C-alpha positions in Angstrom: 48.5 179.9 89.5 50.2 180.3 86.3 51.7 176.8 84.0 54.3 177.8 81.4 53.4 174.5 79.3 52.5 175.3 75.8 49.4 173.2 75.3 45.7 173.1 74.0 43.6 175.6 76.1 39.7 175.5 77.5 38.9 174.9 74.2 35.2 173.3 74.9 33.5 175.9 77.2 34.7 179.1 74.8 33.5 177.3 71.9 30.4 176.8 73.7 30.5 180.4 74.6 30.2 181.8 71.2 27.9 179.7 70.0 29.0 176.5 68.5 27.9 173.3 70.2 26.2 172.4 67.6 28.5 171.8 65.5 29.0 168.2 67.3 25.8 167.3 66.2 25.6 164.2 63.7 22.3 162.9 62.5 23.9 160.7 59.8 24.9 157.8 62.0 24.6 154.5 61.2 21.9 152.1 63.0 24.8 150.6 64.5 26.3 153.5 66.2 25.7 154.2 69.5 22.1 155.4 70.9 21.3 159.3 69.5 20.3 161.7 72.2 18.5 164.8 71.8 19.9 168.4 73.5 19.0 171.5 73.8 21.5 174.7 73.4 20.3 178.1 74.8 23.5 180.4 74.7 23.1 184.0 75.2 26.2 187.1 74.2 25.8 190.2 76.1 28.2 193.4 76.7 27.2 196.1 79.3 25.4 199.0 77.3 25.5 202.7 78.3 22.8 202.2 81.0 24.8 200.1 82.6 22.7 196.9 81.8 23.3 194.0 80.0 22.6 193.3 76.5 22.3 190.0 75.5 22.0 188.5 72.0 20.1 185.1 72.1 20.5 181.6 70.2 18.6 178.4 70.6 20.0 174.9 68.9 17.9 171.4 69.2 20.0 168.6 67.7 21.1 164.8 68.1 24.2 163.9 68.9 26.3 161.0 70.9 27.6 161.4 74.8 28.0 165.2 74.0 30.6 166.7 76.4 29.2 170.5 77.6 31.6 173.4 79.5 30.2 173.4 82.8 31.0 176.7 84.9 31.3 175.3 88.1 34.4 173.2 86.7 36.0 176.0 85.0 37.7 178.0 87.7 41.1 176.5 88.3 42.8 179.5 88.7 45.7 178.4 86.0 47.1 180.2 83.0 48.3 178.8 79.7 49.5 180.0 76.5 47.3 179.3 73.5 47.2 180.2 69.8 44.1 182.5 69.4 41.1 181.0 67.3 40.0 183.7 64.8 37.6 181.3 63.1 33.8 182.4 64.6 31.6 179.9 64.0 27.9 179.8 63.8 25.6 177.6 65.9 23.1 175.7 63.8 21.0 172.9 65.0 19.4 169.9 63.1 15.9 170.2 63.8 13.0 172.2 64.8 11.8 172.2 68.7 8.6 173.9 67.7 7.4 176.9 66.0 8.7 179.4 68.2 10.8 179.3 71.6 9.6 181.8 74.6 12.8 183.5 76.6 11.4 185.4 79.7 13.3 188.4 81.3 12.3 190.6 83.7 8.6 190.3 83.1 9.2 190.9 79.6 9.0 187.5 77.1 10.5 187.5 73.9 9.4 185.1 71.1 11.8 183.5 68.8 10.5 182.3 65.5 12.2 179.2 63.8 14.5 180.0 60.7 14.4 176.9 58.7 17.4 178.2 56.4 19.6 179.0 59.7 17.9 175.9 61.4 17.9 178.0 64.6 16.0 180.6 66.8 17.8 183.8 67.4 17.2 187.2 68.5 17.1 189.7 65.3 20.5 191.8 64.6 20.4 194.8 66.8 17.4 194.0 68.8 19.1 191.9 72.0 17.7 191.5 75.2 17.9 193.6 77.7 18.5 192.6 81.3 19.8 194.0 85.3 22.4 192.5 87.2 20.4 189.3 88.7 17.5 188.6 86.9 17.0 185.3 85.4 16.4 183.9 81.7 13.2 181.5 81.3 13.7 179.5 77.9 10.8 177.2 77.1 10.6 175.0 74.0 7.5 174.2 72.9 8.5 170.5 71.7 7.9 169.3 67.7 6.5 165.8 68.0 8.7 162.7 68.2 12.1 165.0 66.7 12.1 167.1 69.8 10.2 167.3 72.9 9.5 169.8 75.1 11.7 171.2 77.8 12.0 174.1 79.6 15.1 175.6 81.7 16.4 178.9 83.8 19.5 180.6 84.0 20.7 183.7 86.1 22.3 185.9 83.7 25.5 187.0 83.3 25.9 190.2 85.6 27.7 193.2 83.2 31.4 193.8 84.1 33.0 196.5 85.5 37.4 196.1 84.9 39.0 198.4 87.2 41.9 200.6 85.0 45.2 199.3 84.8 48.1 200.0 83.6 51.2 197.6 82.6 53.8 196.8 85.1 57.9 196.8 83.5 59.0 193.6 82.0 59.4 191.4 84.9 56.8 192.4 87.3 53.3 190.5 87.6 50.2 192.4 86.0 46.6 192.6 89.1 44.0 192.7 87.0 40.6 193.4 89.3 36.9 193.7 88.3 33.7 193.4 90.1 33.3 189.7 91.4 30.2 188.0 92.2 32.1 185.5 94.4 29.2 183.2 92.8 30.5 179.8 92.5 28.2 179.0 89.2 30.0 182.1 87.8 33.4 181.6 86.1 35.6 183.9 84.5 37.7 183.8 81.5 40.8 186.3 81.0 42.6 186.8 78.1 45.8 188.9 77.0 46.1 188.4 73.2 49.2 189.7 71.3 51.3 189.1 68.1 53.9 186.6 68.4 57.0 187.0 66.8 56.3 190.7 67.5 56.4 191.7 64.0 53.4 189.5 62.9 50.8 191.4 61.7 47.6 190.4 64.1 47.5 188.9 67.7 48.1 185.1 67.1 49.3 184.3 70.5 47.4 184.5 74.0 48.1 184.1 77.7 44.2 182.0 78.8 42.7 182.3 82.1 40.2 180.1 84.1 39.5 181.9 86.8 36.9 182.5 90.3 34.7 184.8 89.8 36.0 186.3 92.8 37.0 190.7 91.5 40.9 189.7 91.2 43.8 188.0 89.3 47.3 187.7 89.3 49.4 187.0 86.6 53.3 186.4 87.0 55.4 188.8 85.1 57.0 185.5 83.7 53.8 184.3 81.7 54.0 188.2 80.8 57.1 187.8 78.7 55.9 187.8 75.2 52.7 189.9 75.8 55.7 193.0 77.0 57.9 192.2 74.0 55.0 193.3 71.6 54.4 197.1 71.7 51.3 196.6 69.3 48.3 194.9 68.6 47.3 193.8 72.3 44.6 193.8 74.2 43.4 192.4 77.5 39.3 190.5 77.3 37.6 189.6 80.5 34.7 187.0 79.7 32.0 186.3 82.7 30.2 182.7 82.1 27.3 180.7 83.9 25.6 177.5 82.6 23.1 175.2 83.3 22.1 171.8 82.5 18.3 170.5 82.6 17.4 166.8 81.5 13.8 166.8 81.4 11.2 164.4 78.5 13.9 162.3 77.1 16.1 165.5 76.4 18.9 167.9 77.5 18.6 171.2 77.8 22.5 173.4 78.2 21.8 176.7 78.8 24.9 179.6 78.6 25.2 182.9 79.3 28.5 185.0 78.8 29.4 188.6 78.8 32.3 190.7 77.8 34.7 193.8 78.2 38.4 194.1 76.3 41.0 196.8 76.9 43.6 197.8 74.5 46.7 198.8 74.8 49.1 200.7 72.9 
């Protein structure tokens, strides 16, 4: 499973994961550049709340942009381990146009409306009010369309199901780490694992990380080798298992991406 190469990580689908695909988007282009194309970005953040649902805050982008490259969850489950510097920058999705007044998510029965913020050039659920959602239902995002600068296009996605990280303890120095949680075994469902620490041991935040792609199948192995630096630092660590699904709709002339993630993290002493 594991390689030992230092190297650049999944960088594409966790960006996309928290929310910054738009930051690709370039309306400035000159008429000799290569065709614009419209997309969509629908990217929803949950964590499990005490009922034992999830709750997931929303975003929606519409933008231009040029052969855009999208994480695809199907793709993303190569079972391999890197290490990777973490990314403490969090960026904020913001598209370049409006896709109509409001956009309509559907969950359970229940339909939210999201309003257009001209200043954030986005629609987004309002701080502290996410939606709510069970294991298995489904997300129906429809924008409305805003004449020729975006049409309209609608898309589904079967939300992220909350996780449940069986309790672990860490191996001695040497020995490989089974980390196990409740797998779907659903092949549009990928899972990201991350042990994050400080690296030289005396830095003062966890810079380093060891980065899963992984099945969404309830278990993982990881080889006390790759372990090596996370067992040298006594401080500042912490294990974060991210479940993912996406989906891609081209529909009017547009594409639609829709994501859906959620989270759990562990410390350790």
């Amino acid at each position: 499973m594991p390689t030992h190469r230092r190297r650049a990580t999944l960088r594409g689908a966790l960006l996309l994961i928290i929310g910054s695909v738009a930051a690709g988007a370039c309306s400035s282009i000159t008429d000799s550049a290569p065709t614009l194309e419209k997309y969509g970005a629908v990217n929803f953040v949950g964590r499990r709340n005490a009922a034992g649902q999830g709750a997931a805050a929303a975003t929606v982008v519409a933008f231009e942009s040029v052969s855009l490259q999208v994480p695809n969850s199907r793709l993303q489950q190569n079972e391999q381990c890197v290490y990777s510097a973490v990314d403490t920058v969090t960026p904020v999705a913001r598209g370049d146009r409006s896709a109509g007044d409001a956009v309509a998510i559907v969950v359970g029965g229940a339909t939210r409306q999201l309003a257009y913020s001209s200043t954030d050039r986005r629609y987004a659920t309002a701080a502290g009010a996410p939606i709510t959602y069970n294991a298995g239902d489904v997300a129906q995002v429809t924008l409305p369309g805003n004449g020729s600068a975006f049409p309209a296009i609608a898309g589904s996605l079967k939300l992220a199901e909350p996780l449940l990280l069986t309790p672990l303890s860490l191996p001695p120095i040497g020995e490989s780490l089974t980390v196990t949680w409740n797998g779907t075994n659903d092949p549009t469902a990928a899972i990201i694992l991350q042990l994050k620490y400080p690296n030289p041991a005396s830095s003062t935040f966890a810079n380093e990380q060891v980065y899963c792609a992984l099945r969404d199948d309830g278990s993982a192995v990881i080889p006390g080798g790759l372990l090596n630096p996370f067992q040298i630092a006594t401080a500042r660590r912490s294990l974060t298992l991210i479940r993912w699904r996406t989906n891609l709709v081209t529909a009017n002339g547009a594409t639609l991406h829709l994501t859906s993630s959620i989270d759990t993290t562990i410390t350790f002493p």
